[in-house]
Amino acid sequence: MLDDAIHARRAGRTDVAMALFQRVLASGGDHPVALNALGMHALAQRRAEDAAVLFQRAIAADPIAPDLWMNLAKARREAGDDAGEEAALNGALAIDQRHFMALVRMAELLERRGDEAGAAGRWSNVLAMAPAIEDRSPALESMFDHAQRYVIGQRDRFAAAVDRGLADARAAVGPADRRRVDACIDHALGRRAIYANACAGMHFPFLPAEEFFAREQFPWFAEIEAKTALIRTELESILTEDAGALHPYVAMPPGTPQNKWSRLDHSLEWGAMHLWKDGRRDEAACARAPLTAAAVEALPLSDLPGRTPTIFFSILQPGAHLPAHTGVSNVRTIIHLPLIVPPGCSFRVGGETRDWRVGEAWAFDDTIEHEAWNRSGQIRAILIFDVWNPYITPTERDLLRRFYAVAADSEGAPATALSISE
């Protein structure tokens, strides 16, 4: 009888099919397939309450079939019973927490109720499953668009409420003192990512992963900033006198596989003139920029034997973009002293983007993802050099110096793991 009923329904003989399903129940008890078919028929006739009773009986006979719970949820929804619909949807989700339509219907229900946080949470679950769905109808695309807008809107409204509630407390605290809390809250609100160190070489453990370091950690900044004009004049003279003074910063060996640096390989789009490189002083280059060399060498540079410091002029041509990348070691800290900065030149480290300003130095951890842009029609020029990470103590520095000295005198040192710079 059940097979005959199913065939009759497929053939469009609805009355015959429903009569056979009723006979199945009369002769064989609560069969879930028959009950479900009768419930769907009741729904089609807009008898939502009758349908709900039939679906409940079907669930009692087969409680682990999520589709029965979904049909009950639909009946409850058409009856205007929000609580009943929620209970039915929870029944489906208790069987499969990734049941796509249960998540969609729950998001819609919570949205109708005005539960913004709950609806945004469920819409987020729906969006998380979107990449796995390849064949999408226009209706499905529209639903995903709605989910995206709802989640963003709810997040923005919540963030605005948080900002209002914290405004007085934040105003009473200086920017430096609230910097980490701001980053923490912005991450919680989805407004920024938190970036970790990615060290391809020497990785010094247990250090704070700063993006931009506080100026107070480098009390000599004012000393080098005061010499900006002298340093810029030396650089401009070099650029005027000798176009060959610059060399491509990116120079990969032949046969290097295609990668994000390939566009800049052996290109003066990013050019450099080194005064020191990997701990070795270039006497000829320093002779061409003696005031610059003297100014920087008077600072507390990183000084690992055969490794640091590295000091160079960095030139970005108009329109240049340095792709997001990470440095090699967090033992050192990178200093930028901007010399020539037209409008439209910016630099991102982790979740913070800044514009260079002539004569204003900053320090950052280059093992945190960073990238640079020159969106202007002129060159951008800065002086770059490295100093010790301020969180490494004098005792630790002495031990690291000794370590590199011993490594230089020994055979079999793992070159990559001991690297400091690119």
Coordinates of C-alpha atoms in Angstrom, one line a residue:
M1 CA 0.0 0.0 0.0
L2 CA 2.8 2.4 0.8
D3 CA 4.5 1.8 -2.6
D4 CA 1.1 2.2 -4.3
A5 CA 0.5 5.4 -2.5
I6 CA 3.9 6.8 -3.5
H7 CA 3.4 5.9 -7.1
A8 CA -0.1 7.4 -7.1
R9 CA 1.2 10.7 -5.6
R10 CA 4.0 10.8 -8.3
A11 CA 1.4 10.3 -11.0
G12 CA -0.6 13.2 -9.7
R13 CA -3.5 11.1 -8.3
T14 CA -3.5 12.9 -5.0
D15 CA -6.8 11.7 -3.7
V16 CA -5.9 8.1 -4.3
A17 CA -2.5 8.6 -2.7
M18 CA -3.9 10.2 0.4
A19 CA -6.5 7.4 0.8
L20 CA -3.8 4.8 0.5
F21 CA -1.6 6.6 3.1
Q22 CA -4.6 6.6 5.5
R23 CA -5.0 2.9 5.0
V24 CA -1.3 2.4 5.7
L25 CA -1.9 4.1 9.1
A26 CA -5.0 2.2 9.8
S27 CA -3.4 -1.2 9.1
G28 CA 0.2 -0.7 10.2
G29 CA 0.3 2.0 12.9
D30 CA 2.2 5.3 12.7
H31 CA 4.4 4.9 9.7
P32 CA 6.5 8.1 9.4
V33 CA 6.5 8.2 5.6
A34 CA 2.7 8.1 5.5
L35 CA 2.3 10.6 8.3
N36 CA 4.8 13.0 6.6
A37 CA 2.9 12.7 3.2
L38 CA -0.4 13.4 4.9
G39 CA 1.1 16.3 6.8
M40 CA 2.5 17.9 3.6
H41 CA -0.9 17.4 2.0
A42 CA -2.5 19.2 5.0
L43 CA 0.0 22.1 4.6
A44 CA -0.9 22.4 0.9
Q45 CA -4.5 22.8 2.0
R46 CA -3.5 25.5 4.5
R47 CA -4.4 23.3 7.5
A48 CA -1.2 24.1 9.4
E49 CA -2.5 22.8 12.8
D50 CA -3.5 19.4 11.4
A51 CA -0.2 19.2 9.6
A52 CA 1.7 19.9 12.8
V53 CA -0.1 17.0 14.6
L54 CA 0.8 14.6 11.7
F55 CA 4.5 15.7 11.7
Q56 CA 4.7 15.3 15.5
R57 CA 3.4 11.7 15.1
A58 CA 5.9 11.1 12.4
I59 CA 8.8 12.4 14.6
A60 CA 7.6 10.2 17.4
A61 CA 8.0 7.2 15.1
D62 CA 11.4 8.5 13.6
P63 CA 12.9 11.1 15.9
I64 CA 16.3 11.3 14.1
A65 CA 15.0 12.3 10.7
P66 CA 15.8 16.1 10.4
D67 CA 13.5 16.6 7.5
L68 CA 10.5 15.7 9.7
W69 CA 11.6 18.4 12.2
M70 CA 11.9 20.9 9.3
N71 CA 8.4 20.1 8.1
L72 CA 7.1 20.6 11.6
A73 CA 8.9 23.9 11.8
K74 CA 7.2 25.0 8.5
A75 CA 3.8 24.0 9.9
R76 CA 4.4 26.0 13.1
R77 CA 5.6 29.0 11.1
E78 CA 2.5 28.9 8.9
A79 CA 0.4 28.7 12.1
G80 CA 2.2 31.8 13.5
D81 CA 3.7 29.8 16.4
D82 CA 7.2 31.2 16.8
A83 CA 8.0 29.2 19.9
G84 CA 6.8 26.0 18.2
E85 CA 8.9 26.7 15.1
E86 CA 12.0 27.4 17.2
A87 CA 11.6 24.1 19.1
A88 CA 11.2 22.2 15.8
L89 CA 14.3 23.9 14.3
N90 CA 16.3 23.1 17.4
G91 CA 15.2 19.5 17.0
A92 CA 16.7 19.5 13.5
L93 CA 19.9 21.2 14.7
A94 CA 20.2 18.7 17.6
I95 CA 20.5 16.0 14.9
D96 CA 22.8 18.1 12.6
Q97 CA 24.3 21.4 13.7
R98 CA 25.2 22.1 10.1
H99 CA 21.8 21.6 8.7
F100 CA 21.8 24.4 6.2
M101 CA 18.1 25.2 5.9
A102 CA 17.6 24.8 9.7
L103 CA 20.2 27.5 10.1
V104 CA 18.6 29.7 7.5
R105 CA 15.1 29.3 9.0
M106 CA 16.4 29.9 12.5
A107 CA 18.2 33.1 11.4
E108 CA 14.9 34.3 9.7
L109 CA 12.9 33.5 12.9
L110 CA 15.3 35.4 15.2
E111 CA 15.4 38.3 12.7
R112 CA 11.5 38.5 12.7
R113 CA 11.6 38.5 16.5
G114 CA 14.1 41.4 16.6
D115 CA 16.8 39.3 18.2
E116 CA 19.7 41.1 16.4
A117 CA 22.6 39.3 18.1
G118 CA 21.0 35.9 17.8
A119 CA 20.0 36.4 14.1
A120 CA 23.5 37.7 13.3
G121 CA 25.0 34.7 14.9
R122 CA 22.9 32.3 12.8
W123 CA 23.4 34.3 9.6
S124 CA 27.1 34.1 10.3
N125 CA 26.8 30.3 10.5
V126 CA 25.0 30.4 7.1
L127 CA 27.7 32.5 5.5
A128 CA 30.4 30.1 6.9
M129 CA 28.8 27.4 4.8
A130 CA 28.5 29.5 1.6
P131 CA 31.9 28.6 0.1
A132 CA 30.9 24.9 0.0
I133 CA 27.8 25.6 -2.1
E134 CA 28.7 25.8 -5.8
D135 CA 25.4 25.8 -7.7
R136 CA 23.5 28.8 -6.4
S137 CA 20.2 29.9 -7.7
P138 CA 19.4 33.7 -7.8
A139 CA 17.2 33.2 -4.7
L140 CA 20.1 31.7 -2.8
E141 CA 22.5 34.4 -3.9
S142 CA 19.9 37.0 -2.7
M143 CA 19.7 35.2 0.6
F144 CA 23.5 35.2 1.0
D145 CA 23.5 39.0 0.2
H146 CA 20.9 39.6 2.8
A147 CA 22.9 37.6 5.4
Q148 CA 26.0 39.5 4.6
R149 CA 24.3 42.9 5.0
Y150 CA 22.5 41.8 8.2
V151 CA 25.7 40.6 9.9
I152 CA 27.6 43.7 8.9
G153 CA 24.8 46.0 10.0
Q154 CA 24.4 44.3 13.3
R155 CA 28.1 44.4 13.9
D156 CA 28.3 48.1 13.0
R157 CA 25.3 48.9 15.3
F158 CA 26.8 47.0 18.2
A159 CA 30.2 48.7 17.6
A160 CA 28.6 52.1 17.6
A161 CA 26.9 51.4 20.9
V162 CA 30.2 50.2 22.4
D163 CA 32.0 53.3 21.1
R164 CA 29.4 55.5 22.7
G165 CA 29.6 53.7 26.0
L166 CA 33.4 53.8 26.1
A167 CA 33.8 57.4 24.9
D168 CA 34.2 59.0 28.3
A169 CA 36.5 56.3 29.6
R170 CA 38.7 56.4 26.5
A171 CA 38.9 60.2 26.6
A172 CA 40.3 60.0 30.1
V173 CA 43.2 57.8 29.0
G174 CA 46.1 58.7 26.7
P175 CA 46.5 57.1 23.3
A176 CA 49.6 55.2 24.3
D177 CA 48.0 53.7 27.4
R178 CA 44.8 52.6 25.6
R179 CA 46.5 51.4 22.5
R180 CA 46.5 47.6 23.3
V181 CA 42.9 47.8 24.7
D182 CA 41.7 49.6 21.6
A183 CA 43.3 46.8 19.4
C184 CA 41.7 44.2 21.6
I185 CA 38.2 45.7 21.4
D186 CA 38.5 46.4 17.7
H187 CA 39.4 42.8 17.1
A188 CA 36.4 41.6 19.2
L189 CA 34.2 43.9 17.1
G190 CA 35.6 42.6 13.8
R191 CA 37.3 45.9 12.9
R192 CA 40.8 44.7 12.7
A193 CA 42.9 41.5 12.8
I194 CA 45.6 40.6 15.3
Y195 CA 48.9 39.7 13.6
A196 CA 51.5 37.4 15.1
N197 CA 55.3 37.3 14.4
A198 CA 56.3 35.2 11.4
C199 CA 60.0 34.8 11.6
A200 CA 61.7 32.9 8.8
G201 CA 65.1 33.1 10.6
M202 CA 66.1 33.8 14.2
H203 CA 63.0 33.9 16.4
F204 CA 63.4 35.3 19.9
P205 CA 60.6 33.9 22.0
F206 CA 58.3 35.5 24.5
L207 CA 58.5 39.1 23.1
P208 CA 55.4 41.2 22.7
A209 CA 54.3 41.2 19.0
E210 CA 54.2 45.0 18.6
E211 CA 53.2 46.5 15.2
F212 CA 54.5 50.0 15.7
F213 CA 56.6 50.5 18.8
A214 CA 55.9 53.4 21.2
R215 CA 58.3 56.4 20.6
E216 CA 59.1 56.4 24.3
Q217 CA 61.1 53.2 23.8
F218 CA 63.5 55.1 21.5
P219 CA 64.5 58.3 23.4
W220 CA 67.1 59.2 20.7
F221 CA 64.4 59.7 18.0
A222 CA 64.6 63.4 18.3
E223 CA 68.4 63.3 17.8
I224 CA 68.1 61.6 14.4
E225 CA 65.0 63.5 13.3
A226 CA 66.9 66.8 13.9
K227 CA 69.3 65.7 11.1
T228 CA 66.6 64.9 8.5
A229 CA 67.5 67.9 6.3
L230 CA 71.2 67.1 6.2
I231 CA 70.5 63.5 5.4
R232 CA 68.0 64.4 2.7
T233 CA 70.4 66.8 1.1
E234 CA 73.1 64.1 0.9
L235 CA 70.6 61.7 -0.7
E236 CA 69.4 64.3 -3.2
S237 CA 73.0 65.0 -4.2
I238 CA 73.7 61.3 -4.8
L239 CA 70.6 60.9 -6.9
T240 CA 71.4 63.9 -9.0
E241 CA 75.0 63.0 -9.5
D242 CA 74.8 59.3 -10.1
A243 CA 71.7 57.4 -11.3
G244 CA 73.6 54.2 -10.9
A245 CA 74.0 54.6 -7.1
L246 CA 70.7 52.7 -6.6
H247 CA 70.4 49.0 -7.0
P248 CA 67.2 46.9 -7.1
Y249 CA 66.3 45.9 -3.6
V250 CA 64.7 42.7 -4.9
A251 CA 67.3 40.6 -6.8
M252 CA 66.3 36.9 -6.8
P253 CA 68.6 34.2 -8.2
P254 CA 67.9 32.8 -11.7
G255 CA 65.4 30.0 -11.7
T256 CA 63.5 31.3 -8.6
P257 CA 59.8 30.2 -9.0
Q258 CA 57.2 32.8 -9.7
N259 CA 56.2 34.6 -6.5
K260 CA 54.8 37.9 -5.2
W261 CA 58.2 39.6 -5.7
S262 CA 58.6 38.6 -9.3
R263 CA 57.2 41.9 -10.6
L264 CA 59.9 43.8 -8.6
D265 CA 62.7 41.4 -9.4
H266 CA 65.8 43.3 -10.6
S267 CA 63.6 46.4 -10.9
L268 CA 64.4 49.9 -9.7
E269 CA 60.7 50.3 -8.9
W270 CA 62.1 49.6 -5.4
G271 CA 65.7 50.8 -5.3
A272 CA 68.2 50.9 -2.5
M273 CA 71.6 52.3 -1.7
H274 CA 73.2 50.4 1.3
L275 CA 75.6 52.1 3.7
W276 CA 75.8 49.0 5.8
K277 CA 74.6 45.5 4.9
D278 CA 74.4 42.5 7.1
G279 CA 76.8 44.0 9.6
R280 CA 79.4 45.2 7.0
R281 CA 80.1 48.8 6.3
D282 CA 80.4 49.9 2.7
E283 CA 83.2 52.4 2.9
A284 CA 82.6 53.8 -0.6
A285 CA 78.9 54.4 0.0
C286 CA 79.5 55.9 3.4
A287 CA 82.1 58.3 1.9
R288 CA 79.3 59.6 -0.4
A289 CA 77.0 60.2 2.5
P290 CA 79.3 60.9 5.5
L291 CA 76.9 63.0 7.5
T292 CA 74.2 60.3 7.2
A293 CA 76.7 57.5 8.1
A294 CA 77.9 59.5 11.1
A295 CA 74.4 60.3 12.3
V296 CA 73.2 56.7 12.2
E297 CA 76.4 55.1 13.5
A298 CA 76.1 57.3 16.6
L299 CA 72.8 55.5 17.5
P300 CA 72.4 52.3 19.5
L301 CA 72.2 50.1 16.4
S302 CA 71.8 46.4 16.4
D303 CA 75.3 44.9 16.3
L304 CA 75.4 41.2 15.8
P305 CA 78.7 40.0 14.3
G306 CA 78.3 39.5 10.5
R307 CA 74.5 40.0 10.7
T308 CA 73.5 43.5 11.7
P309 CA 73.2 46.5 11.3
T310 CA 71.8 47.1 7.8
I311 CA 71.4 50.8 6.9
F312 CA 70.2 52.0 3.5
F313 CA 68.3 54.6 1.5
S314 CA 65.0 53.1 0.2
I315 CA 63.4 54.6 -2.9
L316 CA 59.9 53.8 -4.1
Q317 CA 59.1 55.0 -7.6
P318 CA 55.7 56.5 -8.4
G319 CA 52.9 54.0 -8.4
A320 CA 55.0 51.3 -6.6
H321 CA 53.5 48.8 -4.3
L322 CA 55.4 46.5 -2.0
P323 CA 53.1 43.4 -1.4
A324 CA 52.3 42.2 2.0
H325 CA 55.2 40.3 3.5
T326 CA 57.1 39.5 6.7
G327 CA 60.7 40.0 7.7
V328 CA 63.1 37.4 9.0
S329 CA 63.9 38.0 12.7
N330 CA 62.3 39.8 15.6
V331 CA 65.7 40.2 17.3
R332 CA 65.9 43.6 15.5
T333 CA 63.5 46.5 15.1
I334 CA 63.3 48.5 11.9
I335 CA 63.4 52.3 11.9
H336 CA 62.1 54.5 9.1
L337 CA 63.2 58.1 8.8
P338 CA 61.1 59.7 6.0
L339 CA 63.1 62.1 3.8
I340 CA 61.0 62.6 0.6
V341 CA 57.3 61.9 1.0
P342 CA 54.8 63.2 -1.5
P343 CA 51.1 62.9 -0.7
G344 CA 49.7 59.4 -1.1
C345 CA 52.5 57.4 0.4
S346 CA 51.4 55.0 3.2
F347 CA 52.6 52.0 5.1
R348 CA 50.7 49.2 6.9
V349 CA 52.0 47.0 9.7
G350 CA 49.5 44.4 10.8
G351 CA 46.2 46.1 11.5
E352 CA 47.5 49.7 11.4
T353 CA 48.2 51.9 8.4
R354 CA 50.1 55.2 8.6
D355 CA 51.3 57.9 6.2
W356 CA 55.0 58.7 6.3
R357 CA 55.7 62.3 7.3
V358 CA 59.1 63.9 6.5
G359 CA 61.3 64.0 9.6
E360 CA 59.0 61.8 11.8
A361 CA 60.7 58.5 12.6
W362 CA 58.9 55.4 13.6
A363 CA 59.9 51.9 14.7
F364 CA 58.1 48.6 13.8
D365 CA 58.5 44.9 13.9
D366 CA 59.0 43.7 10.3
T367 CA 58.2 40.1 11.2
I368 CA 54.6 41.2 11.4
E369 CA 52.9 41.4 8.0
H370 CA 53.5 44.8 6.3
E371 CA 53.2 46.5 2.9
A372 CA 53.8 49.9 1.4
W373 CA 52.4 52.1 -1.3
N374 CA 53.5 55.1 -3.3
R375 CA 50.4 56.4 -4.9
S376 CA 51.9 59.7 -6.0
G377 CA 53.7 60.9 -9.1
Q378 CA 57.0 61.4 -7.4
I379 CA 59.6 59.2 -5.7
R380 CA 59.3 58.4 -2.0
A381 CA 62.6 58.1 -0.1
I382 CA 63.3 57.0 3.5
L383 CA 66.3 56.0 5.5
I384 CA 66.0 52.5 6.9
F385 CA 68.1 51.0 9.7
D386 CA 67.8 48.4 12.4
V387 CA 68.3 48.6 16.1
W388 CA 67.7 46.0 18.9
N389 CA 64.2 45.0 19.8
P390 CA 63.6 47.1 22.9
Y391 CA 62.3 44.1 24.8
I392 CA 65.6 42.2 24.6
T393 CA 67.6 43.0 27.7
P394 CA 71.3 44.0 27.7
T395 CA 72.3 40.6 29.1
E396 CA 70.4 38.9 26.4
R397 CA 72.0 41.0 23.8
D398 CA 75.5 40.1 25.1
L399 CA 74.6 36.4 24.9
L400 CA 73.3 36.8 21.3
R401 CA 76.4 38.6 20.2
R402 CA 78.5 35.7 21.7
F403 CA 76.3 33.1 20.0
Y404 CA 76.7 34.6 16.6
A405 CA 80.5 35.0 17.1
V406 CA 80.7 31.3 18.0
A407 CA 78.4 30.3 15.1
A408 CA 80.7 32.2 12.7
D409 CA 83.7 30.2 13.9
S410 CA 81.9 26.9 13.8
E411 CA 81.0 24.6 10.9
G412 CA 77.5 23.3 10.1
A413 CA 75.5 26.4 11.3
P414 CA 71.9 26.2 9.9
A415 CA 72.0 29.4 7.8
T416 CA 68.3 29.9 7.5
A417 CA 67.5 29.5 11.2
L418 CA 70.2 32.0 12.1
S419 CA 69.2 34.6 9.6
I420 CA 68.5 38.1 10.8
S421 CA 67.7 40.0 7.6
E422 CA 66.6 39.4 4.0

